[in-house]
XYZ file of C-alpha atoms in Angstrom:
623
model
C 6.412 21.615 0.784
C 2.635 21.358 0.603
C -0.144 19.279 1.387
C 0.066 17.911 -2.251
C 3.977 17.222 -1.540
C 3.645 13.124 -1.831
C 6.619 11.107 -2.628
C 6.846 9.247 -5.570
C 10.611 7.152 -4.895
C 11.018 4.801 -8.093
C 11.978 2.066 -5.550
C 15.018 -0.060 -6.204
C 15.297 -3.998 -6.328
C 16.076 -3.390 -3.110
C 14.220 -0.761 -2.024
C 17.016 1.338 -0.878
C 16.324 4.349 -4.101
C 16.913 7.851 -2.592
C 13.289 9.812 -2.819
C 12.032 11.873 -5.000
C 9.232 14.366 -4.406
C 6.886 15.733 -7.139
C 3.868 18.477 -6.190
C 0.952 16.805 -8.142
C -2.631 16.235 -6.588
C -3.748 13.496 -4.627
C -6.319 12.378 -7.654
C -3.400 12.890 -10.352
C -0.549 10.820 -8.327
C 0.503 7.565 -10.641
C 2.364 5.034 -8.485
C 6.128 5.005 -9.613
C 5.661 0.932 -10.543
C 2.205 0.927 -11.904
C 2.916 -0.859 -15.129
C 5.023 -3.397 -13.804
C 3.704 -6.930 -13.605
C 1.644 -7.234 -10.160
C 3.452 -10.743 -9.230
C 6.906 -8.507 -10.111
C 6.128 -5.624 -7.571
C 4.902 -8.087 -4.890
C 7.799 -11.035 -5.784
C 10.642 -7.795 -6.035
C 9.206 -5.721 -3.218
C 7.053 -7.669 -0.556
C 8.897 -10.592 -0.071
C 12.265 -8.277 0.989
C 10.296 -6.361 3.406
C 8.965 -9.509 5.266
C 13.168 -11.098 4.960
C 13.763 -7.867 6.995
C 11.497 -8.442 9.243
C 12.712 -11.974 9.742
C 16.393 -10.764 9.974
C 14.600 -8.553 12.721
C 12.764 -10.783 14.626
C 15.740 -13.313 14.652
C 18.507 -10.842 15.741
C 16.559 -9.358 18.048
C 13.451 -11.567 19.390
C 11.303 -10.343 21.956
C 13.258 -7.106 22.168
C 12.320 -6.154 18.318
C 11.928 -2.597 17.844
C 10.234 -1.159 14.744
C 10.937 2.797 14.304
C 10.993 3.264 18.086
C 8.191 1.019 18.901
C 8.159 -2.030 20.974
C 6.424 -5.003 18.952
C 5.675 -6.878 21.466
C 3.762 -6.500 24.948
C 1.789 -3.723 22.881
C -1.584 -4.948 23.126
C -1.442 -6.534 19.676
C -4.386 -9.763 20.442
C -3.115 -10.744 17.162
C 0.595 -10.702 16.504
C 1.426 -14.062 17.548
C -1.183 -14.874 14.156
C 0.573 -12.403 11.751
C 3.614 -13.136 12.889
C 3.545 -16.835 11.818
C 1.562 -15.762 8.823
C 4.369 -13.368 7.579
C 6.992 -14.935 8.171
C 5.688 -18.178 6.854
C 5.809 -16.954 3.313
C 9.320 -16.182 3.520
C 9.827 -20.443 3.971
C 6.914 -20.811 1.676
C 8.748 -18.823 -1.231
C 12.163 -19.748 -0.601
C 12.983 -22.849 -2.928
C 13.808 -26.436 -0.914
C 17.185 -26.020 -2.408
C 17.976 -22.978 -1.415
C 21.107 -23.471 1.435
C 19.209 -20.594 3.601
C 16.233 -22.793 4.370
C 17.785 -25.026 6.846
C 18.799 -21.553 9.240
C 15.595 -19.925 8.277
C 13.414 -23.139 9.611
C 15.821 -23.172 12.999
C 14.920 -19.356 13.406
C 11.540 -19.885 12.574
C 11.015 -22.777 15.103
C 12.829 -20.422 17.772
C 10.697 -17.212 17.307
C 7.906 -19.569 17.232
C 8.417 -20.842 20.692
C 9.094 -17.069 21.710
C 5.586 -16.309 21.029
C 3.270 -19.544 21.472
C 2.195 -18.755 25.000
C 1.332 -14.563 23.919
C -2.557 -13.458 23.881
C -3.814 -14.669 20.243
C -7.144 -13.499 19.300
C -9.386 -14.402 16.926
C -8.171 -13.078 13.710
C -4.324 -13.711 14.857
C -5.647 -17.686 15.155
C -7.059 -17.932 12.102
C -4.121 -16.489 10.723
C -1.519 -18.903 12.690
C -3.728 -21.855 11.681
C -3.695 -20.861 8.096
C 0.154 -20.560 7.609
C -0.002 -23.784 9.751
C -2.366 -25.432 7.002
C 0.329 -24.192 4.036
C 3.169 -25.425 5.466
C 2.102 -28.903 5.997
C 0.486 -29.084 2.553
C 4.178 -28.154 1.564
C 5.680 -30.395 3.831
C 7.544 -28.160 6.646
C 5.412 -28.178 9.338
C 7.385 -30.633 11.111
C 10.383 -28.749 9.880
C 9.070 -25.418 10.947
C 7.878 -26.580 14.712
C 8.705 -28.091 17.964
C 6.562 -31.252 18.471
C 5.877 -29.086 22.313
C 4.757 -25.859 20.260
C 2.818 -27.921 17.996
C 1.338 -29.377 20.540
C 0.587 -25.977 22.266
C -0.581 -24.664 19.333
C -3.099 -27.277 18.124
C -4.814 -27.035 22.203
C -4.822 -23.263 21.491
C -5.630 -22.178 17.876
C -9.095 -23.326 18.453
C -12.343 -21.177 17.283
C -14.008 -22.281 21.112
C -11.723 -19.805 22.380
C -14.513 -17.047 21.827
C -17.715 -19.330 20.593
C -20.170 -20.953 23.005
C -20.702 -24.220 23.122
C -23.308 -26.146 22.659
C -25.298 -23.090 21.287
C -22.137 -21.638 19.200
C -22.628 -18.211 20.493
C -19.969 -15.310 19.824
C -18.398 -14.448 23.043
C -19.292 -10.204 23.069
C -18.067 -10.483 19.587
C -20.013 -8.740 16.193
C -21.635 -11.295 14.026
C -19.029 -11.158 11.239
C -16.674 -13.265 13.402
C -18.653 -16.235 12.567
C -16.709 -16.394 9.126
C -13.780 -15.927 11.158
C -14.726 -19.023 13.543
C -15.698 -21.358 10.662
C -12.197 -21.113 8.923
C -10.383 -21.741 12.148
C -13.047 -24.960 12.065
C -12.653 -25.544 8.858
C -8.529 -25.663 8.714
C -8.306 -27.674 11.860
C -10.771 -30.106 10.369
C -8.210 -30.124 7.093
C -5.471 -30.744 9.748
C -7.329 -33.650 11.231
C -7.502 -32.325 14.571
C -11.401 -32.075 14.657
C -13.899 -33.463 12.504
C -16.224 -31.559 10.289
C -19.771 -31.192 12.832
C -18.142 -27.969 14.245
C -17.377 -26.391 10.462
C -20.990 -27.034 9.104
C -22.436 -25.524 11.948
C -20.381 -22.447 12.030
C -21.236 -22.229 8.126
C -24.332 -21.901 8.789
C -23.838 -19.423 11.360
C -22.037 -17.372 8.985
C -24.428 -17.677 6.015
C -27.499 -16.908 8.281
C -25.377 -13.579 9.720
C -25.031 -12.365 6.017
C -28.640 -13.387 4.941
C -30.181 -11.387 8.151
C -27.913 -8.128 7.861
C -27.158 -8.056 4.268
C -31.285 -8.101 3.664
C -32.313 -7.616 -0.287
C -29.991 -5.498 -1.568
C -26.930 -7.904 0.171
C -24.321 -5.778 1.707
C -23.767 -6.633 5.531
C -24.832 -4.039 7.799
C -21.864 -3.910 10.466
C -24.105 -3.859 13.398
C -27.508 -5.619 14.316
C -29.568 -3.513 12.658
C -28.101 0.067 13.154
C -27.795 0.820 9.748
C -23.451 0.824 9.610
C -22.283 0.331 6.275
C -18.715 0.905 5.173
C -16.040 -0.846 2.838
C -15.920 -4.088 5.416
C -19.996 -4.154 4.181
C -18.850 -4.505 0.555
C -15.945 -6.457 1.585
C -17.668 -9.181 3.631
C -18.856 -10.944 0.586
C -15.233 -11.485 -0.753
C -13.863 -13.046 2.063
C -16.758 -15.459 2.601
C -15.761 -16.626 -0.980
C -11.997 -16.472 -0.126
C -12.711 -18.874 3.032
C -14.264 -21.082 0.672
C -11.530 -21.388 -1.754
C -8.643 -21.682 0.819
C -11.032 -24.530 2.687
C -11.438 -26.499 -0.301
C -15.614 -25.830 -0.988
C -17.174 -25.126 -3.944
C -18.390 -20.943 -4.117
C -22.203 -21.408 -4.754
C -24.067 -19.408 -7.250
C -25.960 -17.502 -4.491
C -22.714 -16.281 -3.305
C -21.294 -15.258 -6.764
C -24.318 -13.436 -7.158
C -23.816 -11.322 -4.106
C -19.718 -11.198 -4.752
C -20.960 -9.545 -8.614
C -22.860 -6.677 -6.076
C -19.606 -5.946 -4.285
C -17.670 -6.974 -7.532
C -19.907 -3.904 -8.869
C -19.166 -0.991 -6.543
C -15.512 -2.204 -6.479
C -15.128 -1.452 -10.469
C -16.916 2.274 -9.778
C -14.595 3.061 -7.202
C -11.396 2.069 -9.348
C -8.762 5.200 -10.010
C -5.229 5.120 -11.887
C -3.831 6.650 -8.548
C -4.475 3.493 -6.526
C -6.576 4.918 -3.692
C -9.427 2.768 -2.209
C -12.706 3.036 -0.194
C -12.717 6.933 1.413
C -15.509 6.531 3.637
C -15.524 4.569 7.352
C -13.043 3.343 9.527
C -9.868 1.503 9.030
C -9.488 2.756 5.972
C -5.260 4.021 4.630
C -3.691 1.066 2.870
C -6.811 -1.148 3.834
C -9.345 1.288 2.251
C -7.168 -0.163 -0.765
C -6.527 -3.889 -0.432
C -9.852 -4.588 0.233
C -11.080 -3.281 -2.802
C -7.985 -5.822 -4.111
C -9.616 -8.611 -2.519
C -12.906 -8.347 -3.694
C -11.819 -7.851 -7.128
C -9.215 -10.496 -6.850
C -11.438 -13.224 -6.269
C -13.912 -12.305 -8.681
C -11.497 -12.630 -10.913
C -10.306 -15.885 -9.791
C -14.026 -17.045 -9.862
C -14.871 -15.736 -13.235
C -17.352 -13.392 -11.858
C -15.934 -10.638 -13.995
C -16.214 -10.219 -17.651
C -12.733 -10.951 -19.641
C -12.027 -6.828 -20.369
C -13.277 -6.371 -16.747
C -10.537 -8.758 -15.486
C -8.039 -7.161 -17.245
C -8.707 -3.657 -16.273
C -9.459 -4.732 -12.317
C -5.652 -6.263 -12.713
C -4.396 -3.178 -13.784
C -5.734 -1.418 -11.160
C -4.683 -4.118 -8.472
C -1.575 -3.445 -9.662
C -1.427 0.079 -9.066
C -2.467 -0.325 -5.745
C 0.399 -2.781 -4.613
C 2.750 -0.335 -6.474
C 1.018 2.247 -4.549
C 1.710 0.792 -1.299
C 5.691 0.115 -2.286
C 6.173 4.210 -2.979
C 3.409 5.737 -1.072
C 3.084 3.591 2.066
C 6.067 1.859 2.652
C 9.050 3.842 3.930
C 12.501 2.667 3.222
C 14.358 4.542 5.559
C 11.999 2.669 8.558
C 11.789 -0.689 6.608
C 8.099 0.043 7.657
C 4.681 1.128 6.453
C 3.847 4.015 7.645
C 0.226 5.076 8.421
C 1.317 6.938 11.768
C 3.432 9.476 10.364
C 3.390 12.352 7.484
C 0.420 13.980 9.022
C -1.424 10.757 8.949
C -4.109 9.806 11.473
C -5.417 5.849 12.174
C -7.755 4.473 14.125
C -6.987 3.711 17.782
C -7.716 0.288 16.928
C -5.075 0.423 14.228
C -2.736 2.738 16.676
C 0.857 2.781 16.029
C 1.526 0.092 18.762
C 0.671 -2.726 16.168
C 2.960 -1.640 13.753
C 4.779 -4.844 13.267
C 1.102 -6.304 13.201
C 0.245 -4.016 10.722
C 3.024 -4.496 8.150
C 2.693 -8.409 8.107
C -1.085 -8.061 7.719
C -1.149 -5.936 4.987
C 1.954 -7.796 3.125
C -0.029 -10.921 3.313
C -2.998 -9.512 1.724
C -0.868 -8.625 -1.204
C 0.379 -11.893 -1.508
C -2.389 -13.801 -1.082
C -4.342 -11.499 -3.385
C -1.648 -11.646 -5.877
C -1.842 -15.376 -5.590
C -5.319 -15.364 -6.671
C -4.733 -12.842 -9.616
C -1.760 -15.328 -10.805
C -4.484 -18.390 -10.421
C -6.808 -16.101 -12.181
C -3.892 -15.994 -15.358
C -2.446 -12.793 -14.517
C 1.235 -13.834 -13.929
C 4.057 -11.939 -15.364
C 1.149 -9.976 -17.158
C 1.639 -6.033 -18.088
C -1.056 -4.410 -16.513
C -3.350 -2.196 -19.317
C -1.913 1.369 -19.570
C -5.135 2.687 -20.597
C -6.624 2.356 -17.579
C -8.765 5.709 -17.331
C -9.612 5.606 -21.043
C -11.413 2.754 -20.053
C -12.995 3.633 -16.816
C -14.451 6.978 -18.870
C -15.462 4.375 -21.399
C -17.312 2.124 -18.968
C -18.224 3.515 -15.680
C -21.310 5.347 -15.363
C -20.564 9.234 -14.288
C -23.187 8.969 -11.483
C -24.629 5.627 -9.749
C -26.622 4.762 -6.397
C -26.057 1.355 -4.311
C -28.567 0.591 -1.871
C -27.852 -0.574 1.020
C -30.703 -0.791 3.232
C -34.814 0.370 2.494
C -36.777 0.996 5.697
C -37.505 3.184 8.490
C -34.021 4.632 7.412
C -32.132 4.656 3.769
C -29.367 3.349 3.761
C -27.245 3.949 0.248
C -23.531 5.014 -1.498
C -24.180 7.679 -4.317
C -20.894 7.672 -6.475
C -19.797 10.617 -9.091
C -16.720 10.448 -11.136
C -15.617 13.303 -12.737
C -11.962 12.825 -14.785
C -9.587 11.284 -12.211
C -11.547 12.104 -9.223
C -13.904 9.800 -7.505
C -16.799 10.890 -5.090
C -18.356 8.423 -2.847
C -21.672 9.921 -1.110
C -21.879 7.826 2.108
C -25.748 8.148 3.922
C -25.829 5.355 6.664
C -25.497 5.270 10.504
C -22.461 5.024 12.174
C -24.151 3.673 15.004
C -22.984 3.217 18.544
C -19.381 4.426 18.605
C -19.156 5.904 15.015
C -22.345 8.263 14.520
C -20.153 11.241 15.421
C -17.173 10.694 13.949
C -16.661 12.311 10.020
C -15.748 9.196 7.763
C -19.341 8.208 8.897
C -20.790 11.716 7.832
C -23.579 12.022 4.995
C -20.233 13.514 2.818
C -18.820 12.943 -0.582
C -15.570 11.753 0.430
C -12.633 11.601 -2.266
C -9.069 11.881 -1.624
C -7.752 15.428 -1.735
C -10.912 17.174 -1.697
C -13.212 16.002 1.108
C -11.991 13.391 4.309
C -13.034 12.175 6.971
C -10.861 12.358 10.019
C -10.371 8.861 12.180
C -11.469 9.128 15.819
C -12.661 12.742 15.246
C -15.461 13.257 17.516
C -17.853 16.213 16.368
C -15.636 18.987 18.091
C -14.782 20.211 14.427
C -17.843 18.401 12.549
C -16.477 18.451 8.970
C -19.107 20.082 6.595
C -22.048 19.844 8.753
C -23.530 22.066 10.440
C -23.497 21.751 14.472
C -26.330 23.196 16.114
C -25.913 24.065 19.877
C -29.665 25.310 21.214
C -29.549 27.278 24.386
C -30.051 24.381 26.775
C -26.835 23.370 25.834
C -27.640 20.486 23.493
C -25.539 19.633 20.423
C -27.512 18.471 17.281
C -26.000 17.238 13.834
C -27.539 15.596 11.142
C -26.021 12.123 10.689
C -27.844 9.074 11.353
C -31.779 9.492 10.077
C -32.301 9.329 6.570
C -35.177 8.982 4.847
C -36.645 8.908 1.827
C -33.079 9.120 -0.497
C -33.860 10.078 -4.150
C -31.716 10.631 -6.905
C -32.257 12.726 -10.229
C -30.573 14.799 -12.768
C -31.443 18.748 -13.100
C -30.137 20.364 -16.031
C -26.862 18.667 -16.570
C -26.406 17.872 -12.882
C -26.615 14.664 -10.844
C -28.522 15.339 -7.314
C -29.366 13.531 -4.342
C -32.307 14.058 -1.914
C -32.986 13.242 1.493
C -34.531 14.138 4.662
C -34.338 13.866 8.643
C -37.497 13.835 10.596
C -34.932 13.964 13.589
C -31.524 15.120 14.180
C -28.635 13.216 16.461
C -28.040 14.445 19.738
C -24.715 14.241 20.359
C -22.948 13.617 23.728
C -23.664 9.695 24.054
C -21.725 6.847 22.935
C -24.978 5.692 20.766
C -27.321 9.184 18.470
C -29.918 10.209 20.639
C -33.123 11.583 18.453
C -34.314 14.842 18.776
C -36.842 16.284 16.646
C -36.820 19.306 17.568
C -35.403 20.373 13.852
C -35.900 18.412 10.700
C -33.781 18.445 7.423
C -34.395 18.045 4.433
C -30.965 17.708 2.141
C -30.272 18.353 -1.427
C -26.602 17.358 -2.716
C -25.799 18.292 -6.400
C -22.878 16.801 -8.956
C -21.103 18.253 -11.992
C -17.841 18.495 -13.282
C -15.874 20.544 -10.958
C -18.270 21.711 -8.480
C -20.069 19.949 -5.857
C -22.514 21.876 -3.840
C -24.789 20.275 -0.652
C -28.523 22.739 0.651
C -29.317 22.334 3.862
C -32.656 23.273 4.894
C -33.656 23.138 8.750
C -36.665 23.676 9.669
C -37.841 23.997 13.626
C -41.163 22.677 15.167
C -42.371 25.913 16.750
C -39.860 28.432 18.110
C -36.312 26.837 18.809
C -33.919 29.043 20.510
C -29.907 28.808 19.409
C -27.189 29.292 20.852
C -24.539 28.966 17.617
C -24.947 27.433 14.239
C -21.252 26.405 13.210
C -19.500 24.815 10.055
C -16.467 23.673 9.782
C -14.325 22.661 6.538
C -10.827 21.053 6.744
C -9.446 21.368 3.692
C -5.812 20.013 2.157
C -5.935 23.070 0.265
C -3.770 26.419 1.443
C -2.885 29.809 0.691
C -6.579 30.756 1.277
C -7.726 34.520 0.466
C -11.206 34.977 2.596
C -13.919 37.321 0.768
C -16.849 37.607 2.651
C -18.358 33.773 2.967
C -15.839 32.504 -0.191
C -12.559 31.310 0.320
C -10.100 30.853 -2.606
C -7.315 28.705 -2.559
C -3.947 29.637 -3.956
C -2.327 25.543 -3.615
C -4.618 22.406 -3.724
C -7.437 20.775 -5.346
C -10.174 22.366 -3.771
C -10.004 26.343 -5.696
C -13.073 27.616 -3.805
C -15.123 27.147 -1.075
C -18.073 29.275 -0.522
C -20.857 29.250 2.150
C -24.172 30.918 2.538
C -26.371 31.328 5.016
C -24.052 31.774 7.340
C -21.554 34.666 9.082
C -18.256 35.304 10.233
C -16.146 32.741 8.010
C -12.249 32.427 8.786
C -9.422 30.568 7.442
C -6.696 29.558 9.672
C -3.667 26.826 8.855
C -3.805 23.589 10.601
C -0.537 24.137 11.851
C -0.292 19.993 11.236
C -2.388 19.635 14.477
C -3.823 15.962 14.592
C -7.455 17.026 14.556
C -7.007 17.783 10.966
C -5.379 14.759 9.598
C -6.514 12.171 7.072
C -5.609 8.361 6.866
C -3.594 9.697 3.949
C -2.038 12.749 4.959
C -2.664 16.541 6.499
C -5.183 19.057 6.249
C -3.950 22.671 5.454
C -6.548 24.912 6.022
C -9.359 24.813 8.437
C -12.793 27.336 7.252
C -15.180 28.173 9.842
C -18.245 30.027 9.641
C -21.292 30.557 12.152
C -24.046 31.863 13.192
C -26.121 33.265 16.559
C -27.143 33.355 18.424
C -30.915 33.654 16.916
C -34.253 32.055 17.365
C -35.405 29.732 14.994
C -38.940 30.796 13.830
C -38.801 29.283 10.886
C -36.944 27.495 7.915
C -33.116 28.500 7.611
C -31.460 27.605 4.823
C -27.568 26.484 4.627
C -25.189 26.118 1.806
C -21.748 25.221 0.722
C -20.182 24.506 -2.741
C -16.644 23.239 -3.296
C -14.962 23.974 -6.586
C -12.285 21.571 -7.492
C -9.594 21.111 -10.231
């Protein structure tokens, strides 16, 4: 089987169907369930993966194994949090006259005093506190607790666990955890065990955060000022408004203004395949909920239009059916992000995998939730789903992010079923040199970045390496991003006065070589000019360029490779020497959040001195 080899199971009621493979492409995939009602697929599907896990959990407590892994003592700072949260919908959905909820509240209380003294962090509170909120607003907290673990818990789910006081400082925490630290407030104020001072303060924390990093445009850079912007940028809005909601406070105007923005780039990025966000970190099934979750609640809060509504439903919909055949695996009563010749972040390492699959459950459900609020329920989604996104989505369009010393934008081409995302920020401290933060066009099947990777195998840039031994690439500098059409096509401009050293755990400039960059759109072919250009005589050791592709059965000619199996047909290089295909051989330095790289093209060049302006091109040809 190939690359393209994804399964496409027609799950059961119970989620026990034999699978079936088809070969299509990543871009042409259509989730098995995708016209079933979204509250159908989450009610029929969702719900029986978390009574597994609760099944699990009480047979086998602090033992629980999920495919080989040990749940707990991983690491996980927050499955004490998801834990509750999961399981907590199985009491919250099972009716009060259903026999089963007497046992299920006993094993609930028991697995709860299993894990009330574990590390809980942050996110894992806020989760615990709001399954702790639901259940007494349905009347079985007292049911679902010990008064000694309530007790624990209400001394221990408290946001002071990483906020200063008086000065309500995050404890080595990024800014964003302010939202995080006002719902914990927030809910414990709606519990009664605080009053509200804490709550208003931390609002205003959070609302100050968002006002100084999002700047005009209003998309949160990730870092203080670095110039990292990825999906959680877009996302950041949506959950601001979802805190709101769950807390009981009116959404302001100002903040359904800035959800529209996000609302905005969500629609552009919408596919009848289901994928999500393709560019930074995290990404897999979350690349995909979150674009759920900010179209969810602007539903819910009549930011969209009425035909907008319906089509962002349909397309919600595909993604949960997408996770039930694509990311859920029967056979391991698991998601699976870890295996298939899929790669995830350390942070999201296979260790949390119980973490994982109650997290990502519960943002189906609650997003679900909101669609059903929003007058979704038991609704068909639209089956004409790319008919409309020709109809209404603009081929090419440009986001800004940032306007400065450094541009800071998302360039996004659609062409058929495929959708490119052009991502030119700064991955900053951490990120600069790994590829989802690359100035690429990402989009499933055709161009990935690689979790983790480290510029060892920079994907499509080219890696200079002078003679002193210093690595250059071309990631973090932007300037001066314009866009444009030239006859027919859609291009992007930019330049770098400076290139990023690499070696550090932050981009180093060097300026030894500038850049100036010229990508260009149209349908089927994507092509990106490099021109470098020294300041006086530069001496290199090795230009190099290297293109993992989930493409195969590559014939090399010269500097153009043709591919036999896969989206990308043809990729072709100039300006540089000595290109080679070789197969991936399923090694993890080639492997998307989604699934393998074939084929691995490398060309080069050196070594030479650079006198003057060298120019360097690629084009990808795609299906």
């Amino acid at each position: 089987m190939t690359h393209r080899t994804i399964r496409t199971a027609l799950l059961a009621a119970l989620l026990c169907a034999a699978p079936a493979w088809a070969e299509v492409s990543y871009a042409a995939y259509e989730p098995p369930l995708a016209l079933q009602p979204m509250d159908r697929t989450v009610a029929g599907n969702a719900y029986r993966q978390l009574d597994w896990f609760f099944a699990r959990l009480a047979e086998q407590g602090l033992d629980t194994t999920i495919d080989g892994q040990r749940a707990f003592g991983s690491g996980d700072k927050f499955l004490p949090g998801k834990v509750a949260a999961g399981l907590g919908h199985v009491l919250l959905q099972t009716p009060r006259d259903d026999p089963r909820l007497p046992a299920l509240l006993a094993q609930y209380r028991r697995i709860a005093d299993l894990t009330v003294d574990m590390d809980n962090h942050t996110w894992g509170i806020y989760y615990y506190i709001g399954m702790l909120y639901r259940l007494r607003e349905a009347g079985l907290l007292e049911q679902a607790f010990t008064p000694a673990t309530l007790a624990k818990l209400r001394a221990r789910l408290d946001w002071r666990t990483f906020v200063r006081t008086p000065g309500y400082d995050l404890i080595n925490l990024p800014t964003n955890y302010y939202g995080v630290a006002f719902s914990i407030a927030r809910l414990r104020m709606l519990l009664g065990w605080e009053d509200a001072s804490a709550s208003q303060v931390l609002l205003e924390k959070m609302l100050q955060h968002y006002a100084a990093y999002s700047g005009k445009f209003g998309f949160s850079d990730e870092t203080a000022g670095e110039g990292r912007f990825d999906r959680y940028s877009i996302l950041l809005i949506a959950e601001i408004c979802e805190r709101y909601v769950e807390t009981g406070l009116p959404v302001t105007d100002d903040l359904k203004a800035l959800l529209r923005k996000a609302a905005t780039v969500a629609l552009a990025q919408m596919n009848t395949a289901g994928t999500g966000f393709a560019f930074g970190r995290s990404l897999g099934p979350y690349g995909e909920t979150a674009l759920v979750e900010i179209l969810s609640i602007a539903a819910y809060l009549g930011v969209l239009g009425a035909e907008e509504k319906e089509y962002a439903y349909a397309f919600s919909s595909r993604v949960a059916a997408r996770y039930m055949d694509f990311w859920y695996d029967p056979a391991l009563h698991s998601l699976d992000m870890w295996g298939k010749g899929r790669r995830t972040d350390t942070y999201r390492g296979k260790h949390r995998i119980l973490g994982e699959n109650f997290s990502l459950l519960h943002q189906l459900i609650a997003t679900n939730e909101l669609w059903n609020e929003a007058g979704m329920r038991g609704k068909a989604p639209r089956a004409d789903l790319q008919a409309w996104l020709d109809r209404t989505q603009p081929p090419f369009a440009l986001t800004w992010f940032a306007q400065g010393e450094y541009d800071r934008a998302l360039a996004v081409f659609r062409d058929r079923r495929h959708v490119f995302s052009l991502l030119m920020v700064n991955g900053g401290a951490g990120q600069y040199d790994n590829s989802p933060y690359y100035p690429l066009p990402f989009a499933p099947g055709i161009v990935s970045g690689i979790a983790d990777s480290g510029a060892a195998h920079a994907q499509l840039l080219p890696k200079f390496t002078l003679a002193d031994g210093t690595e250059l690439l071309a990631t973090s500098y932007v300037k001066g991003i314009e866009e444009g059409r030239d006859s027919g096509r859609y291009v992007v401009r930019y330049h770098q006065d400076e290139l990023a050293r690499l070696g550090g755990k932050a981009p180093v400039k060097d300026d030894r070589i500038r850049l100036t960059t010229t990508y260009a759109f149209e349908p089927g072919l994507v092509t990106r000019t490099d021109v470098y250009t020294p300041r006086g005589a530069v001496p290199v050791r090795r230009v190099t360029l290297d293109f993992a592709s989930f493409s195969a059965q590559p014939q090399v000619e010269g500097n153009t490779i043709r591919f036999a199996d896969g989206d990308v047909t043809e990729y072709r290089v100039d300006g540089l020497r000595d290109c080679r295909a070789e197969p991936t051989n399923g090694a993890a330095a080639f492997q998307a959040p989604y699934g393998p790289m074939n084929t691995l093209v490398s060309c080069g060049l050196g070594p030479f001195t650079m006198n003057g302006p060298v120019t360097i091109r690629w084009a990808i040809r795609y299906k």
